[in-house]
PDB file of C-alpha atoms in Angstrom:
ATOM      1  CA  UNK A  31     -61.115  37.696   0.152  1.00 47.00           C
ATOM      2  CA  UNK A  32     -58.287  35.873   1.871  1.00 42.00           C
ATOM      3  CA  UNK A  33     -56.320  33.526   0.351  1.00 33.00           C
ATOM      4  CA  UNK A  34     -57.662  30.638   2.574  1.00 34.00           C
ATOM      5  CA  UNK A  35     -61.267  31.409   1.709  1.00 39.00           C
ATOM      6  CA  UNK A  36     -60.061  31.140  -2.208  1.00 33.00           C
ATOM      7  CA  UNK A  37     -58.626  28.009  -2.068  1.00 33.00           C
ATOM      8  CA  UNK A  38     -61.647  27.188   0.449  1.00 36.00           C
ATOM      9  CA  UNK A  39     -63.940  27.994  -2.502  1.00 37.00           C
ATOM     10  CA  UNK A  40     -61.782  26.422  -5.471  1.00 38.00           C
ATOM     11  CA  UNK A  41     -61.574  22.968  -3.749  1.00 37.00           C
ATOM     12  CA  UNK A  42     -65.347  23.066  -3.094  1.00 40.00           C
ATOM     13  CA  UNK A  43     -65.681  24.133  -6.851  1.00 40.00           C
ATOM     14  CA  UNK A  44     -63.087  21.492  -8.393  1.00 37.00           C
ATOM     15  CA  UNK A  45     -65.115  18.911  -5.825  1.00 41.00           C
ATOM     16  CA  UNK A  46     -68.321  19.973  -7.201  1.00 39.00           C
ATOM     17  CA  UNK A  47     -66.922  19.553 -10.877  1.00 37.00           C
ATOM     18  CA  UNK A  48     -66.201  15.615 -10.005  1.00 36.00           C
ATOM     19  CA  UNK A  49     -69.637  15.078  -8.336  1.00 37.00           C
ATOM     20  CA  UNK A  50     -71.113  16.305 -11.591  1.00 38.00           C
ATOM     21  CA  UNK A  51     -69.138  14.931 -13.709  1.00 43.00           C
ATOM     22  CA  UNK A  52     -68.851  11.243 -12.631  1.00 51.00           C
ATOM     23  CA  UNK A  53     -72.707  11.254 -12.533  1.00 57.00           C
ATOM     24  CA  UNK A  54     -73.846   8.817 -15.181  1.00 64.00           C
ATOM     25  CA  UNK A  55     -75.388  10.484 -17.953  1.00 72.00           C
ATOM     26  CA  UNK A  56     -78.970   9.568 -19.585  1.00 84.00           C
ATOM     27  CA  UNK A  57     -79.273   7.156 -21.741  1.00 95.00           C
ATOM     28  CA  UNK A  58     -79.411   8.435 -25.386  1.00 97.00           C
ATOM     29  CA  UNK A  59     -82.586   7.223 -27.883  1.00 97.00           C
ATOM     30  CA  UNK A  60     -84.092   7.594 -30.915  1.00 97.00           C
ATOM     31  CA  UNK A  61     -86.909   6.073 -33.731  1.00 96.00           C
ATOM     32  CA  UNK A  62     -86.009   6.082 -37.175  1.00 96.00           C
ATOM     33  CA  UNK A  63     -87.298   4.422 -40.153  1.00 95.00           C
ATOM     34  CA  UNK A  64     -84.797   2.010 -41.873  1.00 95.00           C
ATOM     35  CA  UNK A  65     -84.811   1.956 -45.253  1.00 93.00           C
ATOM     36  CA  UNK A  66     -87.712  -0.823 -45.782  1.00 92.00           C
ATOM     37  CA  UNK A  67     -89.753   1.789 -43.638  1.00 93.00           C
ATOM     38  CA  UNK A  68     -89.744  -0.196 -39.943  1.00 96.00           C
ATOM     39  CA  UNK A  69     -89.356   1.686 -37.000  1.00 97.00           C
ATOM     40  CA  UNK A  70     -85.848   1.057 -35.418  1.00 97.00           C
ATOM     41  CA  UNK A  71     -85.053   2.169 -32.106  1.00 97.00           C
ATOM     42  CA  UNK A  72     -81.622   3.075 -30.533  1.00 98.00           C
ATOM     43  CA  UNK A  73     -82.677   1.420 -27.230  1.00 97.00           C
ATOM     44  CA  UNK A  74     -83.706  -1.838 -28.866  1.00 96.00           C
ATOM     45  CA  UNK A  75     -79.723  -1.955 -28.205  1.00 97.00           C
ATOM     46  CA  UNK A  76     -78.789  -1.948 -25.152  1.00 97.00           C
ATOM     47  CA  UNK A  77     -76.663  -3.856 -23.651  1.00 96.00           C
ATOM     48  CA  UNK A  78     -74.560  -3.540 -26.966  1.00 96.00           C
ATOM     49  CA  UNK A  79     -72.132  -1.221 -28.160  1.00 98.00           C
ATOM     50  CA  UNK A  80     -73.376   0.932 -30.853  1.00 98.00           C
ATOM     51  CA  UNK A  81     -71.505   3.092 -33.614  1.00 98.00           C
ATOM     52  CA  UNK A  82     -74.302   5.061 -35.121  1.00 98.00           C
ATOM     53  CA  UNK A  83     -72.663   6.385 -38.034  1.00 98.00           C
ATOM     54  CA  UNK A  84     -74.167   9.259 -40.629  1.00 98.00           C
ATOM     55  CA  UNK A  85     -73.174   9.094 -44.287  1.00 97.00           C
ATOM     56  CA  UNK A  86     -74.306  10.674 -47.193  1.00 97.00           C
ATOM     57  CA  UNK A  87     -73.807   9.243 -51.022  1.00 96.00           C
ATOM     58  CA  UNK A  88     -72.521  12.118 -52.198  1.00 95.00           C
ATOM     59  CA  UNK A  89     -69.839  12.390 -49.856  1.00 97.00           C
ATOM     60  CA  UNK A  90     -67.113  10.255 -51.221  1.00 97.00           C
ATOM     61  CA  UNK A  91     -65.613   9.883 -47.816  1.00 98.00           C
ATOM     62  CA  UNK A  92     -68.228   8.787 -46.288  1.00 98.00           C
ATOM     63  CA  UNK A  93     -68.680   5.774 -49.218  1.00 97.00           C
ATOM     64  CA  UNK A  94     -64.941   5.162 -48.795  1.00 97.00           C
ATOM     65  CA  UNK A  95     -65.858   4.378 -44.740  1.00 98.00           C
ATOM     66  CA  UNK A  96     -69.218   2.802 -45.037  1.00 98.00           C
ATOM     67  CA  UNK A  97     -66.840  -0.483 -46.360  1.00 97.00           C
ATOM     68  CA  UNK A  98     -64.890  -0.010 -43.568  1.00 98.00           C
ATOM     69  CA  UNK A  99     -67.572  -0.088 -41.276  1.00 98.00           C
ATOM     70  CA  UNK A 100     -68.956  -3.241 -42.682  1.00 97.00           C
ATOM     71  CA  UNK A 101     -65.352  -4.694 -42.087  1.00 97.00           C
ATOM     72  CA  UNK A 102     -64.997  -3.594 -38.838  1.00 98.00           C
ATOM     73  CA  UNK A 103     -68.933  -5.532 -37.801  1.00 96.00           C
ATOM     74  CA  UNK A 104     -68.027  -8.112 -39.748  1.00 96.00           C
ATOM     75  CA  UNK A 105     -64.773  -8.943 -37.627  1.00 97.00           C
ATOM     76  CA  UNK A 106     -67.071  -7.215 -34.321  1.00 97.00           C
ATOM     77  CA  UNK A 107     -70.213  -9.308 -34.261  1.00 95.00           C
ATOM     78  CA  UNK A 108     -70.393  -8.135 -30.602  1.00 94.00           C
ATOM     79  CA  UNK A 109     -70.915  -4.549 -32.214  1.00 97.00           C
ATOM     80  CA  UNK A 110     -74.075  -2.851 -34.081  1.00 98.00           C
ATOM     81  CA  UNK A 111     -73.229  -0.265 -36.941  1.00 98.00           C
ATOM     82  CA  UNK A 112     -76.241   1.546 -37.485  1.00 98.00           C
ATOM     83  CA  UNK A 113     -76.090   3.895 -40.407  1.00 98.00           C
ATOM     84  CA  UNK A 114     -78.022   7.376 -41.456  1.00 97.00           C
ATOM     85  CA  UNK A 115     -78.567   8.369 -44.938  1.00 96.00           C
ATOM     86  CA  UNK A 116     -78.260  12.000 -43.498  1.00 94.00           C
ATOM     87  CA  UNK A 117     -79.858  12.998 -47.463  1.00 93.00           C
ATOM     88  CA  UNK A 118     -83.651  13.271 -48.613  1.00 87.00           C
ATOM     89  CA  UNK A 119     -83.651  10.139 -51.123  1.00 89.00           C
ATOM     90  CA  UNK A 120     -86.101   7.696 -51.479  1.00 90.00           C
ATOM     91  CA  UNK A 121     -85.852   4.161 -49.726  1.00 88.00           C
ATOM     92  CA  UNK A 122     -85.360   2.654 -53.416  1.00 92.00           C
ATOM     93  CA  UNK A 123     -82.378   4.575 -54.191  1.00 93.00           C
ATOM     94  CA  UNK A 124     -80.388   4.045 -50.242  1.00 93.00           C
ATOM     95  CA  UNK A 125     -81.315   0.207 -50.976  1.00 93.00           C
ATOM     96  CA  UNK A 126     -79.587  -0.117 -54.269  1.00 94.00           C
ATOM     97  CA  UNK A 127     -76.559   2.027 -53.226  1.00 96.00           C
ATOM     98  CA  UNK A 128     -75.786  -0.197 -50.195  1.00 96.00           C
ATOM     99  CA  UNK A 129     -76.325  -3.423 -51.927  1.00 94.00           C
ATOM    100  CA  UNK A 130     -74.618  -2.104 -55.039  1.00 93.00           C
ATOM    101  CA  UNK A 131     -71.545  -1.548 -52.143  1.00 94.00           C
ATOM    102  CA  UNK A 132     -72.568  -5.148 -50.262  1.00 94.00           C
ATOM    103  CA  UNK A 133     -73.117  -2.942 -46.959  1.00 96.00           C
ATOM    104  CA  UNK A 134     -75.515  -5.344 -45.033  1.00 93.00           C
ATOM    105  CA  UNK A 135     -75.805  -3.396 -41.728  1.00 96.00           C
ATOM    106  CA  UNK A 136     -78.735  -1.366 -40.854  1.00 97.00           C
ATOM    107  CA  UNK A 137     -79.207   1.946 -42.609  1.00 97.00           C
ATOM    108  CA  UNK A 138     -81.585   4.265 -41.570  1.00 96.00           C
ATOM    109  CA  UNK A 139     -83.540   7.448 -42.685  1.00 94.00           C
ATOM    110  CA  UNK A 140     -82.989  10.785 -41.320  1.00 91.00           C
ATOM    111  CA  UNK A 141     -85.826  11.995 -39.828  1.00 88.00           C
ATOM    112  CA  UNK A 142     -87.931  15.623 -40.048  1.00 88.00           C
ATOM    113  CA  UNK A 143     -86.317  17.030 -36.359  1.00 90.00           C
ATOM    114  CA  UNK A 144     -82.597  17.617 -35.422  1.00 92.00           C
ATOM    115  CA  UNK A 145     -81.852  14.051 -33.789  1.00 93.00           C
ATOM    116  CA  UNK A 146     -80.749  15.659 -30.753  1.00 91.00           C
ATOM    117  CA  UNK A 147     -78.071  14.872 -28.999  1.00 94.00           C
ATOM    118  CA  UNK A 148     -76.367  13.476 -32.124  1.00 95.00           C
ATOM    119  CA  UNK A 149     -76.918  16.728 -33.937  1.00 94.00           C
ATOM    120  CA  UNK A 150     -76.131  19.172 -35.091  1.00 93.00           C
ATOM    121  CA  UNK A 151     -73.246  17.923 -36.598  1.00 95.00           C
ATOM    122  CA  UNK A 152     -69.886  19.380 -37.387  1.00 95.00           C
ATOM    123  CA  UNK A 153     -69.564  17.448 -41.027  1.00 96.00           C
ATOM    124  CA  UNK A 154     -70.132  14.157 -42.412  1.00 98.00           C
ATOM    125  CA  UNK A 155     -68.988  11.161 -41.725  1.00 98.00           C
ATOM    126  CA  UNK A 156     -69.591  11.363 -38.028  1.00 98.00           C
ATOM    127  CA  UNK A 157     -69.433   8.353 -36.501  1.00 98.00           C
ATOM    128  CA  UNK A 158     -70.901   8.364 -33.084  1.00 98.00           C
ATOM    129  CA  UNK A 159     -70.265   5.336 -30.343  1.00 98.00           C
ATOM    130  CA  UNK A 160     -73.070   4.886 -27.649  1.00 98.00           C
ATOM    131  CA  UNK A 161     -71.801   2.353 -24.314  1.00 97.00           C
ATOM    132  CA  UNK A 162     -74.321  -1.309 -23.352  1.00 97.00           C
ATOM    133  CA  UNK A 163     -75.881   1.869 -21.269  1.00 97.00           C
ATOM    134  CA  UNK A 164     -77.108   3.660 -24.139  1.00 97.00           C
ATOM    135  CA  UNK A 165     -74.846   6.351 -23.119  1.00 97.00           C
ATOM    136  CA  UNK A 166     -73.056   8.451 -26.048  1.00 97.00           C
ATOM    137  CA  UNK A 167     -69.518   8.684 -25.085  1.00 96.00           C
ATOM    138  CA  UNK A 168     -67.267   9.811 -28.344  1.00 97.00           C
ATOM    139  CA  UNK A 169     -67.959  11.284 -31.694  1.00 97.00           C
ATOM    140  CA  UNK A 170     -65.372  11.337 -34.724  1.00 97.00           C
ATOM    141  CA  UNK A 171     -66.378  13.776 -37.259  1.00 98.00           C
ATOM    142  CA  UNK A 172     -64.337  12.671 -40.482  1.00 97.00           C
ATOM    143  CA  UNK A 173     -63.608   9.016 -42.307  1.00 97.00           C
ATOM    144  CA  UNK A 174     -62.095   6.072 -39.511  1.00 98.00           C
ATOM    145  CA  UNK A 175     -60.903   3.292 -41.426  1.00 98.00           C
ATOM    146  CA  UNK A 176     -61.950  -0.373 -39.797  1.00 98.00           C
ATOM    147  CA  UNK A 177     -58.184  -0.530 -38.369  1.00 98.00           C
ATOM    148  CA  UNK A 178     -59.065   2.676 -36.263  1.00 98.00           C
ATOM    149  CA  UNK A 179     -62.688   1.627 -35.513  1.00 98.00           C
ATOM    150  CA  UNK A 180     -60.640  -1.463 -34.082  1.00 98.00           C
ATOM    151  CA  UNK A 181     -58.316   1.076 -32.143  1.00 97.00           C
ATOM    152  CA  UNK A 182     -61.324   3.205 -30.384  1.00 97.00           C
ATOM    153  CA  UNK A 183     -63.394   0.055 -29.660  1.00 97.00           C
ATOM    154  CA  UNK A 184     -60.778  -1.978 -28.193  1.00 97.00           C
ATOM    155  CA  UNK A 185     -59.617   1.624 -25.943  1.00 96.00           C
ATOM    156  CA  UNK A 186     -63.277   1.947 -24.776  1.00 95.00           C
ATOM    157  CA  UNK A 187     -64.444  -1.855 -24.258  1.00 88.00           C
ATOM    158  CA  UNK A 188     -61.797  -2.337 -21.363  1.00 79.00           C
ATOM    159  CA  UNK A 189     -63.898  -0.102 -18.704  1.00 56.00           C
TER     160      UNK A 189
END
């Protein structure tokens, strides 16, 4: 192959790539219960931004950061935290731990299914930031304390 027809071929590829790639991606959804068993669904959001953020009680990071989301909405009312108890426990017992902590965003059951694309995940926390679109465009798989919430939501809301 001549060295034209290569470069030919890697400017169609690399043009290709951007086409693809700028494309807007679907919007992401899902039903869950919250903990006082009504449906909640991702989409009943949009036109907000969304950190959808799964925790677990016995993962003392993830108790450490569920604070610091609450500080981060509290000083973001323009944001919805959405939280998933990503552990089999009974609505009682996710109710008492978050009020026990004074966590007053919505907290939500995991489901039966893999809540795909969120999962699978890599660890927990994993906090997970969907656009007004509905479109999921980072995930931070450890603790982010409300300062760095601050940092990633200020970064993204400028587009």
């Amino acid at each position: 192959m001549t060295m034209v027809k290569r470069l030919l071929l890697s400017t169609i590829g690399l043009m290709l790539l951007t086409i693809t790639s700028s494309a807007p991606a679907e919007p992401v959804d899902f039903t869950l219960s919250d903990i006082d068993g009504k449906p909640v669904k991702l989409s009943d959001y949009r036109g907000d931004w969304v950190f959808v953020n799964f925790w677990a009680a016995w993962c003392s990071p993830c108790v450490r950061e569920l604070a610091e989301l609450a500080d981060f909405q509290k000083a973001n009312p323009q944001v919805t935290v959405l939280g998933i108890n990503f552990e089999a426990t009974t609505a009682e017992a996710s109710r008492r731990f978050l009020q026990g902590m004074g966590i007053g965003f919505t907290n939500l059951k995991i489901g039966t299914q893999p809540l795909v694309p969120f999962e699978p995940l890599e660890g927990l926390p994993t906090t997970v930031i969907v656009d007004p679109d509905g479109e999921m465009i980072e995930r931070h798989t450890g603790p982010l304390t409300s300062e760095s919430l601050q940092h990633i939501f200020d970064r993204l809301h400028r587009y």
